[in-house]
mmCIF file of N, CA and C in Angstrom:
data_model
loop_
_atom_site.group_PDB
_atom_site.id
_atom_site.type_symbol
_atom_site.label_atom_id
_atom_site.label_comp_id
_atom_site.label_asym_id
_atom_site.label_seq_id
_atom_site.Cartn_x
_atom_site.Cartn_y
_atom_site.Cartn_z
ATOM 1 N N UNK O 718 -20.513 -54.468 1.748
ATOM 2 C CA UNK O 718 -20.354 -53.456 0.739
ATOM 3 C C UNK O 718 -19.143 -53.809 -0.119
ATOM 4 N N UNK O 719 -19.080 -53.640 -1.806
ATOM 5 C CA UNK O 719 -18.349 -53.893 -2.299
ATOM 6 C C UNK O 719 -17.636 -52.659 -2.686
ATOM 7 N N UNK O 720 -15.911 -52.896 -3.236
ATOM 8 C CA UNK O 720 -15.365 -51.936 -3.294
ATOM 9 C C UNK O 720 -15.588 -51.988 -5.370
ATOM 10 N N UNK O 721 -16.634 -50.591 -5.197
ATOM 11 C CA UNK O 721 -16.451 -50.093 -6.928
ATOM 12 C C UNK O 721 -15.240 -49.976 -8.087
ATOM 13 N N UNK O 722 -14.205 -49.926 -7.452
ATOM 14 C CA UNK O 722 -12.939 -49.785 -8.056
ATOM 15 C C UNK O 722 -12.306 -51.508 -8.152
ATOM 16 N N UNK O 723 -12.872 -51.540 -7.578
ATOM 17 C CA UNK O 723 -12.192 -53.692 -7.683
ATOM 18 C C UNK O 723 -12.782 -53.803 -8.987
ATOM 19 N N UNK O 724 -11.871 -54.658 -9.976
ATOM 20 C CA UNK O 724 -12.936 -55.480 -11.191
ATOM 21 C C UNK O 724 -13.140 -56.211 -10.898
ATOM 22 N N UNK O 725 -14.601 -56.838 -11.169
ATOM 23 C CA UNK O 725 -15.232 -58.225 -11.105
ATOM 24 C C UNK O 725 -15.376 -58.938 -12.861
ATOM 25 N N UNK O 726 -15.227 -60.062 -12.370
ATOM 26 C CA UNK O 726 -15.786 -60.982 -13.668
ATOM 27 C C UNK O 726 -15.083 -60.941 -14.754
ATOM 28 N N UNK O 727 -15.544 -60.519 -15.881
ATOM 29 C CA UNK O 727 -14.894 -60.457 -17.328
ATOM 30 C C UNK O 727 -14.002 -59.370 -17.184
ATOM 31 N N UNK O 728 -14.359 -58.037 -16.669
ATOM 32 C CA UNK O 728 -12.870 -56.861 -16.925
ATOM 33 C C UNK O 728 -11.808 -57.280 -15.545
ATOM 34 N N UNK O 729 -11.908 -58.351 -15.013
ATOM 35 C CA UNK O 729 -10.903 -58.368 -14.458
ATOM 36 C C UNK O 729 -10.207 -59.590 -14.901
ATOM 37 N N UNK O 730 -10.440 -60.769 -15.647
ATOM 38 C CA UNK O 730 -10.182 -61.226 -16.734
ATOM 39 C C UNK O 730 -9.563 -60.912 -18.163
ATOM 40 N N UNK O 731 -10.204 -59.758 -18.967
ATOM 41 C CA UNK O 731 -9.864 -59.391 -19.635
ATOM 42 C C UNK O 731 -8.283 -58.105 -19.393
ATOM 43 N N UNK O 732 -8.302 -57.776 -18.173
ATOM 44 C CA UNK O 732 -7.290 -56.691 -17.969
ATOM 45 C C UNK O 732 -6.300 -58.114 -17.580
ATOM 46 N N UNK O 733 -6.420 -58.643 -16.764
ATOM 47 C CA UNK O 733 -5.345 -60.117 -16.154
ATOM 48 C C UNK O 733 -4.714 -60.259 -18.287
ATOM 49 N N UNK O 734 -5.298 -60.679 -19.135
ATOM 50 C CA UNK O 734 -4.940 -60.431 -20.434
ATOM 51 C C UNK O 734 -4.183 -59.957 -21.122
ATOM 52 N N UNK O 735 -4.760 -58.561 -20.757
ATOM 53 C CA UNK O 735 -4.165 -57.538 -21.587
ATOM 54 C C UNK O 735 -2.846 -57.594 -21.115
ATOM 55 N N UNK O 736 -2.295 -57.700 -19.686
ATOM 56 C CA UNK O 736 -1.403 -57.133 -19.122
ATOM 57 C C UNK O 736 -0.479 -58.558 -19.315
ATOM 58 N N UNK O 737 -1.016 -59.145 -20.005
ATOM 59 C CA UNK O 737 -0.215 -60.481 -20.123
ATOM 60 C C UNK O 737 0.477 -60.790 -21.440
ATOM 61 N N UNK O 738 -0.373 -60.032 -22.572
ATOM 62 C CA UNK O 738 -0.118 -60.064 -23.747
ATOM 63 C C UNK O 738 1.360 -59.047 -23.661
ATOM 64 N N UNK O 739 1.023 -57.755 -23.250
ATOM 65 C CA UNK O 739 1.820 -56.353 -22.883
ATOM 66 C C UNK O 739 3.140 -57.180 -22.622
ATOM 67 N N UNK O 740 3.133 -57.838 -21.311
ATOM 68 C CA UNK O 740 4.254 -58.227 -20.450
ATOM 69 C C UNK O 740 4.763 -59.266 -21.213
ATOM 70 N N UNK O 741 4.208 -59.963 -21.482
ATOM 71 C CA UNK O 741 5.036 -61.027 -22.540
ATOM 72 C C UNK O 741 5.781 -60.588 -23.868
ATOM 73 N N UNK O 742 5.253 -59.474 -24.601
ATOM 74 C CA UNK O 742 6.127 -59.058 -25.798
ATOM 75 C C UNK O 742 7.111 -58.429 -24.929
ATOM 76 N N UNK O 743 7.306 -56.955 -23.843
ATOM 77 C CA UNK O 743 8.024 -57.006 -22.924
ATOM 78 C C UNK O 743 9.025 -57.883 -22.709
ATOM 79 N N UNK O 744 9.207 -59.224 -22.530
ATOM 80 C CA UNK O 744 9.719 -59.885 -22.026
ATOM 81 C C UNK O 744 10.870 -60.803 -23.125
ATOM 82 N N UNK O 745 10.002 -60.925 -24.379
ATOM 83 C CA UNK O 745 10.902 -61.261 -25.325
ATOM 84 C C UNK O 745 11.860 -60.372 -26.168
ATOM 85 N N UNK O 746 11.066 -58.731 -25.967
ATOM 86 C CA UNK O 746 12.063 -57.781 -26.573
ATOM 87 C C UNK O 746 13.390 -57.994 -25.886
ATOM 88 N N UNK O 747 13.119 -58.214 -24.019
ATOM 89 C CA UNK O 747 14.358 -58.174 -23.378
ATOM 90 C C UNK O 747 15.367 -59.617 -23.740
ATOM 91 N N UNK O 748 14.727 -60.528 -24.041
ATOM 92 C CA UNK O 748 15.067 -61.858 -24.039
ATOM 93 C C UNK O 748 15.551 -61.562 -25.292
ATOM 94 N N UNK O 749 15.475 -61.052 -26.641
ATOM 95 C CA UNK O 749 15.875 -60.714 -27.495
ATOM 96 C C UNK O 749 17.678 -59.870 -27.204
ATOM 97 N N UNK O 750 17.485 -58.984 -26.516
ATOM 98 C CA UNK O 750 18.031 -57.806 -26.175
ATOM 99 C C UNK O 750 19.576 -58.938 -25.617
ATOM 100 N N UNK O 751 19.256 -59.708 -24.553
ATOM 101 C CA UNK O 751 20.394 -60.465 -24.203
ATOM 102 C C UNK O 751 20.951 -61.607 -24.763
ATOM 103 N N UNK O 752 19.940 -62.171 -25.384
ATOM 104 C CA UNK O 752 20.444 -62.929 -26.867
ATOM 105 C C UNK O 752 21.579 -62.134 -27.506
ATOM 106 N N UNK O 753 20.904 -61.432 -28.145
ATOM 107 C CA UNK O 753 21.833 -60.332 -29.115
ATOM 108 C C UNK O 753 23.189 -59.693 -28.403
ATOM 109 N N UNK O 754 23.358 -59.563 -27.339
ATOM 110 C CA UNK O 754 24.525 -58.580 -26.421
ATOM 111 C C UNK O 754 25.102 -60.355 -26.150
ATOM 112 N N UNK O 755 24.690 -61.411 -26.213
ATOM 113 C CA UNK O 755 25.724 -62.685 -25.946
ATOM 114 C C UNK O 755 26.187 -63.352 -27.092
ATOM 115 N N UNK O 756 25.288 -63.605 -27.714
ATOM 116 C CA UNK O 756 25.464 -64.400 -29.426
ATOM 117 C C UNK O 756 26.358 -63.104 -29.993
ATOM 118 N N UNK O 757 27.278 -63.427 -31.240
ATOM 119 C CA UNK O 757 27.942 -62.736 -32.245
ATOM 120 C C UNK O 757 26.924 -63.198 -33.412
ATOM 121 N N UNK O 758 26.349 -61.926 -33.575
ATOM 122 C CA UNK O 758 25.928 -62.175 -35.361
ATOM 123 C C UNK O 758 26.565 -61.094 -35.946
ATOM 124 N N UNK O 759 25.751 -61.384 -37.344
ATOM 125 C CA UNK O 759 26.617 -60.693 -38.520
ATOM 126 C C UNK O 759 25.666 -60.251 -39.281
ATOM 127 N N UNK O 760 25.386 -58.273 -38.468
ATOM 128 C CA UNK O 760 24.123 -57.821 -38.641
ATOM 129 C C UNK O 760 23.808 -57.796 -40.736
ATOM 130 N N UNK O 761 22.569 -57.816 -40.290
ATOM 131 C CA UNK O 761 22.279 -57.211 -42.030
ATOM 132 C C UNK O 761 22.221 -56.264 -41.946
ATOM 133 N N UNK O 762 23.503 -55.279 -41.782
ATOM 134 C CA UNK O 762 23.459 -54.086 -42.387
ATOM 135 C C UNK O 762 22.816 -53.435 -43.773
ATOM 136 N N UNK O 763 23.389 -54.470 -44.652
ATOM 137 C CA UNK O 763 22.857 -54.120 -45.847
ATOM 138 C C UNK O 763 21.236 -54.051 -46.273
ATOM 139 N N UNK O 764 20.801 -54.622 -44.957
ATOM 140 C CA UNK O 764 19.067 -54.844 -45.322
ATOM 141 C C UNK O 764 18.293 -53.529 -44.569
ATOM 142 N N UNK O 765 19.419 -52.904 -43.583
ATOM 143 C CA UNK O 765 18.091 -51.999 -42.680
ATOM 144 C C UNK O 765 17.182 -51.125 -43.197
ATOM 145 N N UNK O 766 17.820 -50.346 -44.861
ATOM 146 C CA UNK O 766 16.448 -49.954 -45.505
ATOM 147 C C UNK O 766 15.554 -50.697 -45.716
ATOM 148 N N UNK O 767 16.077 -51.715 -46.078
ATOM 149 C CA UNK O 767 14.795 -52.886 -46.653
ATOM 150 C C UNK O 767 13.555 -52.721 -45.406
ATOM 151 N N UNK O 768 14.361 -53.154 -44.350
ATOM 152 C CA UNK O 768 13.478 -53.537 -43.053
ATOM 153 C C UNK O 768 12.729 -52.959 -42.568
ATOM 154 N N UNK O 769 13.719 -51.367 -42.564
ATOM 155 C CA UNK O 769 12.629 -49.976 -42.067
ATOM 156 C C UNK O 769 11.830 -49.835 -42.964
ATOM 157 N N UNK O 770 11.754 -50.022 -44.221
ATOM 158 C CA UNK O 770 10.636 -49.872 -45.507
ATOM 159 C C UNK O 770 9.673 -50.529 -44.745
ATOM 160 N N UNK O 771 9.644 -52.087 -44.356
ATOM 161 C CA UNK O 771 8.863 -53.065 -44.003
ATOM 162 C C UNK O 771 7.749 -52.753 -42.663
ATOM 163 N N UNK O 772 8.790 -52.721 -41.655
ATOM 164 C CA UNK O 772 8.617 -52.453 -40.835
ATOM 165 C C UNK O 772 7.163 -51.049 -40.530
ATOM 166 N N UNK O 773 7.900 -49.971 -41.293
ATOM 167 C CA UNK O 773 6.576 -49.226 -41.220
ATOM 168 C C UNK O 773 5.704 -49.527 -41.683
ATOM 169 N N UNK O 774 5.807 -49.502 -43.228
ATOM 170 C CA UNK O 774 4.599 -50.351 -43.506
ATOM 171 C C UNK O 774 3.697 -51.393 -42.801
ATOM 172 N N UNK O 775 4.351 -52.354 -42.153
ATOM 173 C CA UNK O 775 3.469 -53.081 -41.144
ATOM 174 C C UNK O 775 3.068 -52.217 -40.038
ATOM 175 N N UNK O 776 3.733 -51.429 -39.154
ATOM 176 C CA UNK O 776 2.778 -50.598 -38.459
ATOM 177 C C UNK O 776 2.116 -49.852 -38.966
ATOM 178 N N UNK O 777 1.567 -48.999 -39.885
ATOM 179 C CA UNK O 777 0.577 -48.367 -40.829
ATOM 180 C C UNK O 777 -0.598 -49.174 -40.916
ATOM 181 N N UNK O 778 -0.045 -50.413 -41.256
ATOM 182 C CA UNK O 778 -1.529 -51.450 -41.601
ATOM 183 C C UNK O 778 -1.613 -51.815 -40.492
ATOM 184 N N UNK O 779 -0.796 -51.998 -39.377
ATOM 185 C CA UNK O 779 -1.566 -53.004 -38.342
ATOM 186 C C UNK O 779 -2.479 -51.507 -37.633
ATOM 187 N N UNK O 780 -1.357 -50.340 -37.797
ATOM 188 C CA UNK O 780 -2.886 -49.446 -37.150
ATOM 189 C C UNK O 780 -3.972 -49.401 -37.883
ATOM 190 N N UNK O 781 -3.954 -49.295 -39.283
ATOM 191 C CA UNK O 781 -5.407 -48.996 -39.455
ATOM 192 C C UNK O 781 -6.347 -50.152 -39.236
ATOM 193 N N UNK O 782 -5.723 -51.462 -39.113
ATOM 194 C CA UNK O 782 -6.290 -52.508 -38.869
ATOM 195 C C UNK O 782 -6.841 -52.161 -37.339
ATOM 196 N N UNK O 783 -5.803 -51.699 -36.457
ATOM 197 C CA UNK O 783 -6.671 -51.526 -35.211
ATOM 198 C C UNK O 783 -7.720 -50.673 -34.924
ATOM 199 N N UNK O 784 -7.457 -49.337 -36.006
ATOM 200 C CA UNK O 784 -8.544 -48.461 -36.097
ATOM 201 C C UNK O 784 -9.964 -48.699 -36.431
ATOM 202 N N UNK O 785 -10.061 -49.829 -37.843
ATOM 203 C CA UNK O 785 -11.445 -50.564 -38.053
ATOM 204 C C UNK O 785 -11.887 -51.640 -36.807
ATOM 205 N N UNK O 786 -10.635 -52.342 -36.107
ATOM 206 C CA UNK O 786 -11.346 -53.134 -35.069
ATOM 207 C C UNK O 786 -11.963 -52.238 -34.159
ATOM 208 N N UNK O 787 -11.250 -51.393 -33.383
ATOM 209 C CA UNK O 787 -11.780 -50.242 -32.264
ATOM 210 C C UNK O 787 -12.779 -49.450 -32.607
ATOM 211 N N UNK O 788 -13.207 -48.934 -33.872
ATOM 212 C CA UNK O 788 -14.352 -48.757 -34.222
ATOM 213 C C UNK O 788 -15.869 -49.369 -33.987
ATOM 214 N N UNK O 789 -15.120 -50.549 -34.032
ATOM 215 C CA UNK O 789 -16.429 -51.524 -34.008
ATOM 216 C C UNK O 789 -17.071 -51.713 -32.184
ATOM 217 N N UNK O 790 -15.810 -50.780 -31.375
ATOM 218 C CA UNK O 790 -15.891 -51.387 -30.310
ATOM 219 C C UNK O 790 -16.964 -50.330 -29.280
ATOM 220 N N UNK O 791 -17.920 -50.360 -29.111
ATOM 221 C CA UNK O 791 -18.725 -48.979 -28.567
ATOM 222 C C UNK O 791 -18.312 -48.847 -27.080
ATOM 223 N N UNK O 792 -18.292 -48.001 -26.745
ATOM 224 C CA UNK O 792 -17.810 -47.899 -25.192
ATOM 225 C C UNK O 792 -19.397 -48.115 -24.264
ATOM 226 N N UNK O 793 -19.141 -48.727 -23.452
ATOM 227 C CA UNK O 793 -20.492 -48.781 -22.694
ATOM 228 C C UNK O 793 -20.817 -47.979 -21.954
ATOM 229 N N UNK O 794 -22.366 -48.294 -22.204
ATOM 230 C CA UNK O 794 -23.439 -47.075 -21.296
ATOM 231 C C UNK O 794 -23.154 -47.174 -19.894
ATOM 232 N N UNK O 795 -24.104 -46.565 -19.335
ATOM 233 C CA UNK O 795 -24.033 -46.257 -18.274
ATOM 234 C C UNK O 795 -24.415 -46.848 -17.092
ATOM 235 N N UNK O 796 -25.813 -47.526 -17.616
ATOM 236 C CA UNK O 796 -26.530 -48.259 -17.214
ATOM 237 C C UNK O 796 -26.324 -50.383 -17.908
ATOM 238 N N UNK O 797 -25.419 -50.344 -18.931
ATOM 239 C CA UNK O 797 -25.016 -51.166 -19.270
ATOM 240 C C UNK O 797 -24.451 -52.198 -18.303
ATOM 241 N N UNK O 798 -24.377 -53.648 -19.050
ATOM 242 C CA UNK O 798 -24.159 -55.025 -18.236
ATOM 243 C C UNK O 798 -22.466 -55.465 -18.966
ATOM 244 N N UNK O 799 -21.538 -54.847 -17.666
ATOM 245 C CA UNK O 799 -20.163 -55.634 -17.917
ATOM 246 C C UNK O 799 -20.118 -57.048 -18.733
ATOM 247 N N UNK O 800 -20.543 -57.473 -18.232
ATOM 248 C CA UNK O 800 -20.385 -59.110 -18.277
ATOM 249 C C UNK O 800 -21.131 -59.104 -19.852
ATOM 250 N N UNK O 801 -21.859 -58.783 -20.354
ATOM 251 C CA UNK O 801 -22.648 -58.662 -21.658
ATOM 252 C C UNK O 801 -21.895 -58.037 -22.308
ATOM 253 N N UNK O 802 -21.178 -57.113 -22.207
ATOM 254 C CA UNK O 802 -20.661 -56.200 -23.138
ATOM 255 C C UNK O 802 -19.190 -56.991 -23.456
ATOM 256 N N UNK O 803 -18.371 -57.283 -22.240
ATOM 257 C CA UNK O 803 -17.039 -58.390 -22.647
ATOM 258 C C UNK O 803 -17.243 -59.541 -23.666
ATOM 259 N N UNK O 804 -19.002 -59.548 -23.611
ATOM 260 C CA UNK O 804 -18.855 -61.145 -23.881
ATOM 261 C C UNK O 804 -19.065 -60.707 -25.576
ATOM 262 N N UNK O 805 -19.966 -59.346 -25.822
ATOM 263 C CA UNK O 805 -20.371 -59.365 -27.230
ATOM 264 C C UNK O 805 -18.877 -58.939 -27.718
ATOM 265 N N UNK O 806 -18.350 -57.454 -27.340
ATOM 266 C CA UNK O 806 -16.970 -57.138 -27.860
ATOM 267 C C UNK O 806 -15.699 -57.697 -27.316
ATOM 268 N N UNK O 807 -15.627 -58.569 -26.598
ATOM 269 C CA UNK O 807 -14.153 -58.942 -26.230
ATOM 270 C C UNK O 807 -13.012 -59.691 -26.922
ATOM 271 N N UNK O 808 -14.258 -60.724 -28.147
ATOM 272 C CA UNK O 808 -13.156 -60.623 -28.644
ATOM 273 C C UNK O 808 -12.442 -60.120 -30.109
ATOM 274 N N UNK O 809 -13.514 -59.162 -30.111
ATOM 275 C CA UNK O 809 -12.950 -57.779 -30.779
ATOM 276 C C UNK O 809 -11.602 -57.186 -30.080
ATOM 277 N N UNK O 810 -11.915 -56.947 -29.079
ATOM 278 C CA UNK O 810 -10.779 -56.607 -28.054
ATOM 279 C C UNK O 810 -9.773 -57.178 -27.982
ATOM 280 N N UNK O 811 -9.461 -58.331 -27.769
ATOM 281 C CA UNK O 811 -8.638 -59.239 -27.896
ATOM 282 C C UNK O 811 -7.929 -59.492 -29.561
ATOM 283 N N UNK O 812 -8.744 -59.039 -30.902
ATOM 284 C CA UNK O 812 -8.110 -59.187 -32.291
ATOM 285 C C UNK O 812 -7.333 -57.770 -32.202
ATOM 286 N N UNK O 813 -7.619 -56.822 -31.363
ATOM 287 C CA UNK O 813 -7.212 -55.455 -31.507
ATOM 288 C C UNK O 813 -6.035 -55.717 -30.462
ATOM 289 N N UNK O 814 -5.295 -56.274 -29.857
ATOM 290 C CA UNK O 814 -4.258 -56.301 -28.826
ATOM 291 C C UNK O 814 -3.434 -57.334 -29.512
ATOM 292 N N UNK O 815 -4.003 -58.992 -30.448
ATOM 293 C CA UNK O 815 -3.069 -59.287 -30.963
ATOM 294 C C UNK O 815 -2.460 -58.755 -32.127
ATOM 295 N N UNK O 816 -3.351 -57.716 -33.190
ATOM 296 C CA UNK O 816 -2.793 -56.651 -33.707
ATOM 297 C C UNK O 816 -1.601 -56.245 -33.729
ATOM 298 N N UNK O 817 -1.622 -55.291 -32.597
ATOM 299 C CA UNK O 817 -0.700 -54.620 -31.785
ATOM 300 C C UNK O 817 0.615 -55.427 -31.486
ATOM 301 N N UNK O 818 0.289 -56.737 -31.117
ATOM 302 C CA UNK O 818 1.107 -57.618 -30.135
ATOM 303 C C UNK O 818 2.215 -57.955 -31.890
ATOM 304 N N UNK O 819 1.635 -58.517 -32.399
ATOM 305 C CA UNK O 819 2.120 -58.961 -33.770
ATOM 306 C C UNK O 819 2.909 -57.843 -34.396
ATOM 307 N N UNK O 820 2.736 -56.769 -34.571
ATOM 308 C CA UNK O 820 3.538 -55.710 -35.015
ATOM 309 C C UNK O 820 4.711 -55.368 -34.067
ATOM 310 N N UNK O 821 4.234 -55.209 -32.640
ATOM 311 C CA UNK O 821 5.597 -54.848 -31.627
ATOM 312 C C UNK O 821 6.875 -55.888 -32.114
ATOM 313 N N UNK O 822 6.118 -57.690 -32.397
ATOM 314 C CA UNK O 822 7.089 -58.449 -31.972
ATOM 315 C C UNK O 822 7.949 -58.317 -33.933
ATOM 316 N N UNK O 823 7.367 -58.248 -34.412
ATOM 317 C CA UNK O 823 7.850 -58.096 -35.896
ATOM 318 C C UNK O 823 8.610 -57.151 -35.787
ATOM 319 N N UNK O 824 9.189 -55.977 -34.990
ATOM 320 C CA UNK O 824 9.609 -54.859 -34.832
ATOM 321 C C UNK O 824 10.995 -55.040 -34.163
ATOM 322 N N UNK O 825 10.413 -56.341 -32.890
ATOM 323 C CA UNK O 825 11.471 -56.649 -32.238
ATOM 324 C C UNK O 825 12.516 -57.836 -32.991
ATOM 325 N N UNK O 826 11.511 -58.737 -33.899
ATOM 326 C CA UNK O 826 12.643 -59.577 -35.025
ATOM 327 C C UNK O 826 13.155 -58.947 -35.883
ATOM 328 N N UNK O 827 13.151 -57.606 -36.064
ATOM 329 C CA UNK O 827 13.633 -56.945 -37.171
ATOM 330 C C UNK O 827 14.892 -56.458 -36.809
ATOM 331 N N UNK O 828 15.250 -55.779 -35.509
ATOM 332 C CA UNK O 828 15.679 -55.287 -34.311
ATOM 333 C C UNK O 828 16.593 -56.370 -34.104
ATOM 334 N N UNK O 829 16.355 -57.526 -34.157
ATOM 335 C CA UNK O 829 16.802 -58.524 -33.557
ATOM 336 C C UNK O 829 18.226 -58.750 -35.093
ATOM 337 N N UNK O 830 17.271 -59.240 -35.696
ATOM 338 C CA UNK O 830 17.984 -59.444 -37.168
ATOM 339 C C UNK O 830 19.261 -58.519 -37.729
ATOM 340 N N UNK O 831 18.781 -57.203 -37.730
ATOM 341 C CA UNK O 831 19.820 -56.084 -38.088
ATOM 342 C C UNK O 831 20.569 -55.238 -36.777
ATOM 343 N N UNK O 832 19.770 -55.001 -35.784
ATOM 344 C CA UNK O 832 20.557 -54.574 -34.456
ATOM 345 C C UNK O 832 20.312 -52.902 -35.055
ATOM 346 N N UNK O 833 19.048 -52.351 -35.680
ATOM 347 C CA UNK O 833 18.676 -51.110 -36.047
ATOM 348 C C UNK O 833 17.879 -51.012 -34.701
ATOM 349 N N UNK O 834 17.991 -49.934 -34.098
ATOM 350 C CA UNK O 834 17.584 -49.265 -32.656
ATOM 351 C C UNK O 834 16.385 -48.306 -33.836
ATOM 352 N N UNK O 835 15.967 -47.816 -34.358
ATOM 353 C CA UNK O 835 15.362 -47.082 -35.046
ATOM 354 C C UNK O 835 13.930 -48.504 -35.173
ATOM 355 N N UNK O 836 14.147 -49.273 -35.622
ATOM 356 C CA UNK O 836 12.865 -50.338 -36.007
ATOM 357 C C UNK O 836 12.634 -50.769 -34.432
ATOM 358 N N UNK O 837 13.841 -51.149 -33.714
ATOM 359 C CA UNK O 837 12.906 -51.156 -32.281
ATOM 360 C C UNK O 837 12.013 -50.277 -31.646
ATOM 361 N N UNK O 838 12.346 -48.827 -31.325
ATOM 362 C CA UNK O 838 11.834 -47.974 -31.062
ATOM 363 C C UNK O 838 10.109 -47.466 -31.813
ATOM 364 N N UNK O 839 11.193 -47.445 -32.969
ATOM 365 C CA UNK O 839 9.981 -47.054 -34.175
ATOM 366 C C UNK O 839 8.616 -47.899 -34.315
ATOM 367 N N UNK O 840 8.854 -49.222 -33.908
ATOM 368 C CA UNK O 840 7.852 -50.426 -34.760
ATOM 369 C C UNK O 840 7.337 -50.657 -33.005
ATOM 370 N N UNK O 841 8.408 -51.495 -32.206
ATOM 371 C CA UNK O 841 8.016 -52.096 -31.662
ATOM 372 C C UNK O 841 7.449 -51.130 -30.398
ATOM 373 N N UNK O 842 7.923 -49.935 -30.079
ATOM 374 C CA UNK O 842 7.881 -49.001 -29.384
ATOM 375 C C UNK O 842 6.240 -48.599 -29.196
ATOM 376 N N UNK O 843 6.391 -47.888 -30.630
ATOM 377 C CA UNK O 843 4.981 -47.399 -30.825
ATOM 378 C C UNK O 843 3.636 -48.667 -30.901
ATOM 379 N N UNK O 844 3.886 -50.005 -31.153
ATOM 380 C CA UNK O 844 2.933 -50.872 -31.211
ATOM 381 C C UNK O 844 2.456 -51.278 -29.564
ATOM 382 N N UNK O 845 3.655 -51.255 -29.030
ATOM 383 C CA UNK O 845 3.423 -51.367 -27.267
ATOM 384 C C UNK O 845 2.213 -50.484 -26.790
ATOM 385 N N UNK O 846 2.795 -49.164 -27.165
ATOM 386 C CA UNK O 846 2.101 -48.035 -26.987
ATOM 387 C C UNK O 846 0.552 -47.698 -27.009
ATOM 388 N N UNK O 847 0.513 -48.662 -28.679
ATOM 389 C CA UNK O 847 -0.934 -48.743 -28.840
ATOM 390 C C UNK O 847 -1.921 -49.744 -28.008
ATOM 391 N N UNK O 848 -0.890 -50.838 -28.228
ATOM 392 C CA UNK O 848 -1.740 -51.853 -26.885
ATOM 393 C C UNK O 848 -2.354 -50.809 -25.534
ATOM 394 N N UNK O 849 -1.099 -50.657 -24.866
ATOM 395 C CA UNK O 849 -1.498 -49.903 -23.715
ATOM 396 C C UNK O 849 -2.587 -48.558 -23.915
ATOM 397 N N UNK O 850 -2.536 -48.113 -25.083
ATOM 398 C CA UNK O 850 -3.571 -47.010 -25.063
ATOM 399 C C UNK O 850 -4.773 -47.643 -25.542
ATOM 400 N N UNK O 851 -5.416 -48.788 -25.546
ATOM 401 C CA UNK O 851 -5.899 -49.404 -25.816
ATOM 402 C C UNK O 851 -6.303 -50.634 -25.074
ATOM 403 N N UNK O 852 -6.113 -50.306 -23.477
ATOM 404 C CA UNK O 852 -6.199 -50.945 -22.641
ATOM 405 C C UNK O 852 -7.345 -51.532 -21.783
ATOM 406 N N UNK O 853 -8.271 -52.189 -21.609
ATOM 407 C CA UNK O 853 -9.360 -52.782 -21.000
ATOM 408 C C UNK O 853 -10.434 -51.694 -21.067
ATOM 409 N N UNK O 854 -9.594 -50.828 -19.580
ATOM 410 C CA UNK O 854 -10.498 -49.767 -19.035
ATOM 411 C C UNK O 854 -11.084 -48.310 -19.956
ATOM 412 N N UNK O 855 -9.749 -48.032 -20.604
ATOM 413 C CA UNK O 855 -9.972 -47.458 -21.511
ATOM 414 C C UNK O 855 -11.247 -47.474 -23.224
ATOM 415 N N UNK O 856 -11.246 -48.944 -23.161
ATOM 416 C CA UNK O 856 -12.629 -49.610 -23.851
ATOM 417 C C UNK O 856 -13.511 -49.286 -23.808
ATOM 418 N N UNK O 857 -13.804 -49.926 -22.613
ATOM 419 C CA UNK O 857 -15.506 -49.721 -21.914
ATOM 420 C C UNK O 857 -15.872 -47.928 -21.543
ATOM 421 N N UNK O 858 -14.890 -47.451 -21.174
ATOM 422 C CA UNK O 858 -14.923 -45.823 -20.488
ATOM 423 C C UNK O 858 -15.601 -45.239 -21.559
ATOM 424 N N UNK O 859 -16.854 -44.522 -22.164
ATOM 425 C CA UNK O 859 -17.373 -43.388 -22.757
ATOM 426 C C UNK O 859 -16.450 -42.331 -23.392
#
């Protein structure tokens, strides 16, 4: 007897992914974070409107960009074939997480650049966010 809650095949593939894409921007925000607290720079203060202008703006478009990809993405039936369904939308799935992934890290070079806690939070925060709400299981689920 198999255990129903185990993933097999493609969603356990595709989640191994997701959680890789997630953990890796994760990992450079922090790698960013101790860069910045060791190196002396010489913030662009003078740019952080510029940046926060930017900055949202790129999360605006990268959501609605994720909104037309996730659209496209139907959640599967009931009676539906895992392995068929990863293979037609996944990598829909996958343009909708580097999306996401691309905006967090633009959030975190911005962050990085000026040392504005507002574009980290703001950009890279909420783009994390969307990844994760936007996560494998959450896909396929009805």
């Amino acid at each position: 007897m198999t255990n129903p809650t185990r993933l097999q095949g493609a969603d356990r593939m595709f989640a191994i992914l997701h959680t890789v894409l997630v953990a890796g921007v994760a990992m450079i925000l922090v790698a960013f974070g101790i860069v910045r607290s060791v190196v002396t720079l010489d913030p662009m203060s003078g740019l952080v409107p510029t940046f926060r202008i930017v900055a949202v703006a790129l999360l605006v478009g990268g959501y609605l960009v994720m909104r037309v990809l996730r659209a496209g993405i139907p959640p599967l039936g009931s009676d539906g074939d895992r392995t068929a369904w990863w293979t037609e939308y996944g990598r829909r799935a996958l343009m909708l997480w580097v999306v996401a992934e691309g905006v967090a890290m633009a959030g975190g070079v911005f962050w990085f650049l000026t040392g504005d806690w507002v574009v980290l939070a703001g950009v890279a925060g909420v783009a994390l966010g969307l990844m994760v709400m936007n996560r494998p299981a959450r896909l396929v689920e009805p």
